[in-house]
Amino acid sequence: MRALIPHSEDFTSAARGPATTARVGVWLGVAFAICFVTGYWSHLQYAPPAWLPLGPSPSWLYRVTQGLHVISGVAAIPLLLVKLWSVFPRLFERPPVTPFRAVFLHGLERLSVLLLVGAGIFQLVSGSLNVVQWYPWDFSFRATHEAVAWLSIGAIVVHVAVKLPVIRTAFDAGTASVDDAGAGPSRRTVVRAALVSSGLAALLTAGQTVPGLRRISVFGVRDGSGPQGLPVNRTARAAGAVAAASDPSYVLQVRSGERQVALTRDQLAELPQQTHRLPIACVEGWSQTAEWTGPAVRDLLALVDAPDGSSVLVRSMQTRGAFRTSVLPSAFVADERTLLALKLNGEDLSLDHGFPCRIIAPNRPGVLQTKWVRSLEARA
Amino acid sequence: MIRGFLGLAGVAAIGWGLWLLRDDGLERWRSQAIWLAGGVLAHDAVLAPLVVLLGVAAARVWQPRARAVVAAGFVVWATLTVAVANVLLPIGGRPDNPSLMNRPYVVAWLVFTAFVIAAAVIAASRGRARDRV
């Protein structure tokens, strides 16, 4: 059995080792840092803290941050694989037996690396599966992806602290000892291949959010098509909204305190209409601009004399899934581009896009752009 | 000094991450632990040993120079394949939503594979031509 488990010295590739690890590691660190910052930014959108005045401008901001989040996550996958490959022999390093201090420190470092690798893989795998809407686990994706992001970034920072001398030496040593190896690929070959793969992975998937890349991104989760020229994230059927949304006796309730009005869809269409080009930007990393038409939410609130500075609780008719309600903060309500859209690209909304009417506001995550709206309620 | 500060900041972030998980309860913790450990196992016990074996096999088949080309091609091909495995595997998507996962991914992957092989063959034959000169 002992003979079956290799020793770290059994691995002979000259391309493995700190020079490779440090160089790929820097890029991987950049990718994870972008993921962490943009991911944290995304979480702030769901429950904006008082110290952060999130607003509707610029309308493309969330589209860019979330697109970047998913692109850098995809780009991180080849980098992580090559980095792990470059240090794999170290897994078989035999731990020290004495003195106690050495044993303890070794164990602690192993534990931190276990967390580093475990959390890193977890983030990339769970993110990849979320993008294709597959959830084969018993936890909440959003909450866990956020918590493990902290574990991951913390383990990375600890790892950098531990490895700083090794990283410095790896870069100081330069490229002198690299290309003379007669035994297969050089370090330079492997690092370049990792960067090429990382860039390709980004390019071949980014078209779901970067319009110019749509034709190149053959591995993009969405090609940009869909009913009325726009992809759908959750259909009316999946949301359990078909029956209520196609009911001909539908009315929208708008309420502020005691004041309340009920409007049919025809009445909504008779109100002053606004048309704006705004992106839908989903947490899953896809985004697309479309032309939306409908009354401004603030004009609807004016019908019930809602005070200036109100936020709005939006209720959906969907009977299944998360985000059946959303709160539009006052900064979004005040913006004339925040619409209760009736039309998409010049046609009446299709059922899957939120018929009879849906919220569309600039610079918001897609899941908060509530579809199949039942009521709007002003809140102080 | 810098290392000490980084170390503390990292430990604080890990602590905050664990704090965020505190209310999840047994069932969720179990699932989270399975997926955290599962990723490490899938890599360390399956993927990485497989690559080691392929490397040993490649060393028997190809000369060092050709092996560098093969290795470069393999790194690009294998890591990109893993990166887009979410659309290649028969997982995810929704039968009621044709705007999700609506590209011919396997065809694209076969074309990509052919490109990598072609590039490796061209690079290797150029290397041989240089050797002869």
PDB file of N, CA, C and O in Angstrom, chain A residues 125-157:
ATOM      1  N   VAL A 125     -17.894  25.737  -9.347  1.00  0.00           N
ATOM      2  CA  VAL A 125     -18.867  24.708  -9.730  1.00  0.00           C
ATOM      3  C   VAL A 125     -20.296  25.208  -9.488  1.00  0.00           C
ATOM      4  O   VAL A 125     -21.154  25.124 -10.370  1.00  0.00           O
ATOM      5  N   SER A 126     -20.549  25.753  -8.300  1.00  0.00           N
ATOM      6  CA  SER A 126     -21.925  26.170  -8.011  1.00  0.00           C
ATOM      7  C   SER A 126     -22.348  27.311  -8.931  1.00  0.00           C
ATOM      8  O   SER A 126     -23.490  27.356  -9.397  1.00  0.00           O
ATOM      9  N   GLY A 127     -21.421  28.209  -9.236  1.00  0.00           N
ATOM     10  CA  GLY A 127     -21.741  29.297 -10.173  1.00  0.00           C
ATOM     11  C   GLY A 127     -22.054  28.755 -11.552  1.00  0.00           C
ATOM     12  O   GLY A 127     -23.036  29.156 -12.185  1.00  0.00           O
ATOM     13  N   SER A 128     -21.235  27.804 -12.026  1.00  0.00           N
ATOM     14  CA  SER A 128     -21.454  27.213 -13.351  1.00  0.00           C
ATOM     15  C   SER A 128     -22.814  26.525 -13.436  1.00  0.00           C
ATOM     16  O   SER A 128     -23.482  26.581 -14.472  1.00  0.00           O
ATOM     17  N   LEU A 129     -23.198  25.857 -12.357  1.00  0.00           N
ATOM     18  CA  LEU A 129     -24.474  25.140 -12.373  1.00  0.00           C
ATOM     19  C   LEU A 129     -25.645  26.112 -12.260  1.00  0.00           C
ATOM     20  O   LEU A 129     -26.699  25.908 -12.867  1.00  0.00           O
ATOM     21  N   ASN A 130     -25.462  27.192 -11.520  1.00  0.00           N
ATOM     22  CA  ASN A 130     -26.516  28.199 -11.431  1.00  0.00           C
ATOM     23  C   ASN A 130     -26.798  28.804 -12.804  1.00  0.00           C
ATOM     24  O   ASN A 130     -27.945  29.064 -13.158  1.00  0.00           O
ATOM     25  N   VAL A 131     -25.741  28.984 -13.585  1.00  0.00           N
ATOM     26  CA  VAL A 131     -25.885  29.585 -14.903  1.00  0.00           C
ATOM     27  C   VAL A 131     -26.786  28.729 -15.807  1.00  0.00           C
ATOM     28  O   VAL A 131     -27.539  29.257 -16.626  1.00  0.00           O
ATOM     29  N   VAL A 132     -26.709  27.400 -15.649  1.00  0.00           N
ATOM     30  CA  VAL A 132     -27.591  26.543 -16.453  1.00  0.00           C
ATOM     31  C   VAL A 132     -28.846  26.126 -15.680  1.00  0.00           C
ATOM     32  O   VAL A 132     -29.597  25.252 -16.108  1.00  0.00           O
ATOM     33  N   GLN A 133     -29.064  26.763 -14.533  1.00  0.00           N
ATOM     34  CA  GLN A 133     -30.263  26.551 -13.717  1.00  0.00           C
ATOM     35  C   GLN A 133     -30.421  25.105 -13.257  1.00  0.00           C
ATOM     36  O   GLN A 133     -31.494  24.514 -13.338  1.00  0.00           O
ATOM     37  N   TRP A 134     -29.327  24.529 -12.773  1.00  0.00           N
ATOM     38  CA  TRP A 134     -29.384  23.170 -12.218  1.00  0.00           C
ATOM     39  C   TRP A 134     -28.968  23.252 -10.755  1.00  0.00           C
ATOM     40  O   TRP A 134     -27.876  23.713 -10.449  1.00  0.00           O
ATOM     41  N   TYR A 135     -29.848  22.812  -9.870  1.00  0.00           N
ATOM     42  CA  TYR A 135     -29.592  22.974  -8.432  1.00  0.00           C
ATOM     43  C   TYR A 135     -29.697  21.639  -7.706  1.00  0.00           C
ATOM     44  O   TYR A 135     -30.647  21.402  -6.968  1.00  0.00           O
ATOM     45  N   PRO A 136     -28.696  20.754  -7.875  1.00  0.00           N
ATOM     46  CA  PRO A 136     -28.805  19.407  -7.292  1.00  0.00           C
ATOM     47  C   PRO A 136     -28.338  19.365  -5.848  1.00  0.00           C
ATOM     48  O   PRO A 136     -27.547  18.506  -5.482  1.00  0.00           O
ATOM     49  N   TRP A 137     -28.771  20.296  -5.014  1.00  0.00           N
ATOM     50  CA  TRP A 137     -28.314  20.327  -3.622  1.00  0.00           C
ATOM     51  C   TRP A 137     -29.428  20.810  -2.702  1.00  0.00           C
ATOM     52  O   TRP A 137     -30.485  21.242  -3.178  1.00  0.00           O
ATOM     53  N   ASP A 138     -29.181  20.730  -1.398  1.00  0.00           N
ATOM     54  CA  ASP A 138     -30.227  21.061  -0.421  1.00  0.00           C
ATOM     55  C   ASP A 138     -29.992  22.398   0.269  1.00  0.00           C
ATOM     56  O   ASP A 138     -30.394  22.578   1.407  1.00  0.00           O
ATOM     57  N   PHE A 139     -29.260  23.309  -0.375  1.00  0.00           N
ATOM     58  CA  PHE A 139     -29.071  24.612   0.267  1.00  0.00           C
ATOM     59  C   PHE A 139     -29.485  25.711  -0.696  1.00  0.00           C
ATOM     60  O   PHE A 139     -29.717  25.459  -1.884  1.00  0.00           O
ATOM     61  N   SER A 140     -29.612  26.915  -0.163  1.00  0.00           N
ATOM     62  CA  SER A 140     -29.962  28.049  -1.002  1.00  0.00           C
ATOM     63  C   SER A 140     -28.714  28.481  -1.765  1.00  0.00           C
ATOM     64  O   SER A 140     -27.679  28.759  -1.177  1.00  0.00           O
ATOM     65  N   PHE A 141     -28.827  28.529  -3.090  1.00  0.00           N
ATOM     66  CA  PHE A 141     -27.644  28.878  -3.884  1.00  0.00           C
ATOM     67  C   PHE A 141     -27.116  30.252  -3.502  1.00  0.00           C
ATOM     68  O   PHE A 141     -25.934  30.432  -3.238  1.00  0.00           O
ATOM     69  N   ARG A 142     -28.014  31.237  -3.473  1.00  0.00           N
ATOM     70  CA  ARG A 142     -27.551  32.617  -3.309  1.00  0.00           C
ATOM     71  C   ARG A 142     -26.852  32.815  -1.961  1.00  0.00           C
ATOM     72  O   ARG A 142     -25.741  33.335  -1.884  1.00  0.00           O
ATOM     73  N   ALA A 143     -27.484  32.354  -0.900  1.00  0.00           N
ATOM     74  CA  ALA A 143     -26.911  32.553   0.442  1.00  0.00           C
ATOM     75  C   ALA A 143     -25.595  31.797   0.596  1.00  0.00           C
ATOM     76  O   ALA A 143     -24.626  32.310   1.173  1.00  0.00           O
ATOM     77  N   THR A 144     -25.544  30.569   0.064  1.00  0.00           N
ATOM     78  CA  THR A 144     -24.330  29.772   0.233  1.00  0.00           C
ATOM     79  C   THR A 144     -23.203  30.302  -0.644  1.00  0.00           C
ATOM     80  O   THR A 144     -22.043  30.351  -0.226  1.00  0.00           O
ATOM     81  N   HIS A 145     -23.547  30.701  -1.874  1.00  0.00           N
ATOM     82  CA  HIS A 145     -22.522  31.256  -2.771  1.00  0.00           C
ATOM     83  C   HIS A 145     -21.910  32.514  -2.148  1.00  0.00           C
ATOM     84  O   HIS A 145     -20.723  32.780  -2.313  1.00  0.00           O
ATOM     85  N   GLU A 146     -22.716  33.275  -1.418  1.00  0.00           N
ATOM     86  CA  GLU A 146     -22.204  34.465  -0.743  1.00  0.00           C
ATOM     87  C   GLU A 146     -21.300  34.081   0.439  1.00  0.00           C
ATOM     88  O   GLU A 146     -20.195  34.600   0.581  1.00  0.00           O
ATOM     89  N   ALA A 147     -21.768  33.160   1.275  1.00  0.00           N
ATOM     90  CA  ALA A 147     -20.981  32.782   2.456  1.00  0.00           C
ATOM     91  C   ALA A 147     -19.657  32.148   2.050  1.00  0.00           C
ATOM     92  O   ALA A 147     -18.594  32.482   2.599  1.00  0.00           O
ATOM     93  N   VAL A 148     -19.703  31.241   1.068  1.00  0.00           N
ATOM     94  CA  VAL A 148     -18.474  30.552   0.657  1.00  0.00           C
ATOM     95  C   VAL A 148     -17.531  31.523  -0.073  1.00  0.00           C
ATOM     96  O   VAL A 148     -16.317  31.335  -0.071  1.00  0.00           O
ATOM     97  N   ALA A 149     -18.095  32.581  -0.659  1.00  0.00           N
ATOM     98  CA  ALA A 149     -17.228  33.607  -1.247  1.00  0.00           C
ATOM     99  C   ALA A 149     -16.318  34.214  -0.189  1.00  0.00           C
ATOM    100  O   ALA A 149     -15.134  34.469  -0.431  1.00  0.00           O
ATOM    101  N   TRP A 150     -16.876  34.421   1.010  1.00  0.00           N
ATOM    102  CA  TRP A 150     -16.049  34.949   2.120  1.00  0.00           C
ATOM    103  C   TRP A 150     -15.006  33.938   2.559  1.00  0.00           C
ATOM    104  O   TRP A 150     -13.863  34.284   2.840  1.00  0.00           O
ATOM    105  N   LEU A 151     -15.418  32.659   2.644  1.00  0.00           N
ATOM    106  CA  LEU A 151     -14.443  31.615   2.977  1.00  0.00           C
ATOM    107  C   LEU A 151     -13.330  31.597   1.938  1.00  0.00           C
ATOM    108  O   LEU A 151     -12.141  31.518   2.267  1.00  0.00           O
ATOM    109  N   SER A 152     -13.736  31.683   0.669  1.00  0.00           N
ATOM    110  CA  SER A 152     -12.776  31.577  -0.424  1.00  0.00           C
ATOM    111  C   SER A 152     -11.805  32.751  -0.430  1.00  0.00           C
ATOM    112  O   SER A 152     -10.590  32.568  -0.477  1.00  0.00           O
ATOM    113  N   ILE A 153     -12.342  33.965  -0.352  1.00  0.00           N
ATOM    114  CA  ILE A 153     -11.454  35.136  -0.429  1.00  0.00           C
ATOM    115  C   ILE A 153     -10.572  35.188   0.820  1.00  0.00           C
ATOM    116  O   ILE A 153      -9.394  35.556   0.753  1.00  0.00           O
ATOM    117  N   GLY A 154     -11.130  34.796   1.978  1.00  0.00           N
ATOM    118  CA  GLY A 154     -10.337  34.762   3.214  1.00  0.00           C
ATOM    119  C   GLY A 154      -9.201  33.764   3.106  1.00  0.00           C
ATOM    120  O   GLY A 154      -8.047  34.066   3.468  1.00  0.00           O
ATOM    121  N   ALA A 155      -9.499  32.570   2.573  1.00  0.00           N
ATOM    122  CA  ALA A 155      -8.461  31.545   2.431  1.00  0.00           C
ATOM    123  C   ALA A 155      -7.392  32.001   1.443  1.00  0.00           C
ATOM    124  O   ALA A 155      -6.208  31.710   1.621  1.00  0.00           O
ATOM    125  N   ILE A 156      -7.806  32.739   0.397  1.00  0.00           N
ATOM    126  CA  ILE A 156      -6.825  33.245  -0.578  1.00  0.00           C
ATOM    127  C   ILE A 156      -5.883  34.240   0.103  1.00  0.00           C
ATOM    128  O   ILE A 156      -4.665  34.172  -0.055  1.00  0.00           O
ATOM    129  N   VAL A 157      -6.456  35.153   0.883  1.00  0.00           N
ATOM    130  CA  VAL A 157      -5.627  36.167   1.550  1.00  0.00           C
ATOM    131  C   VAL A 157      -4.670  35.510   2.545  1.00  0.00           C
ATOM    132  O   VAL A 157      -3.485  35.862   2.613  1.00  0.00           O
TER     133      VAL A 157
END
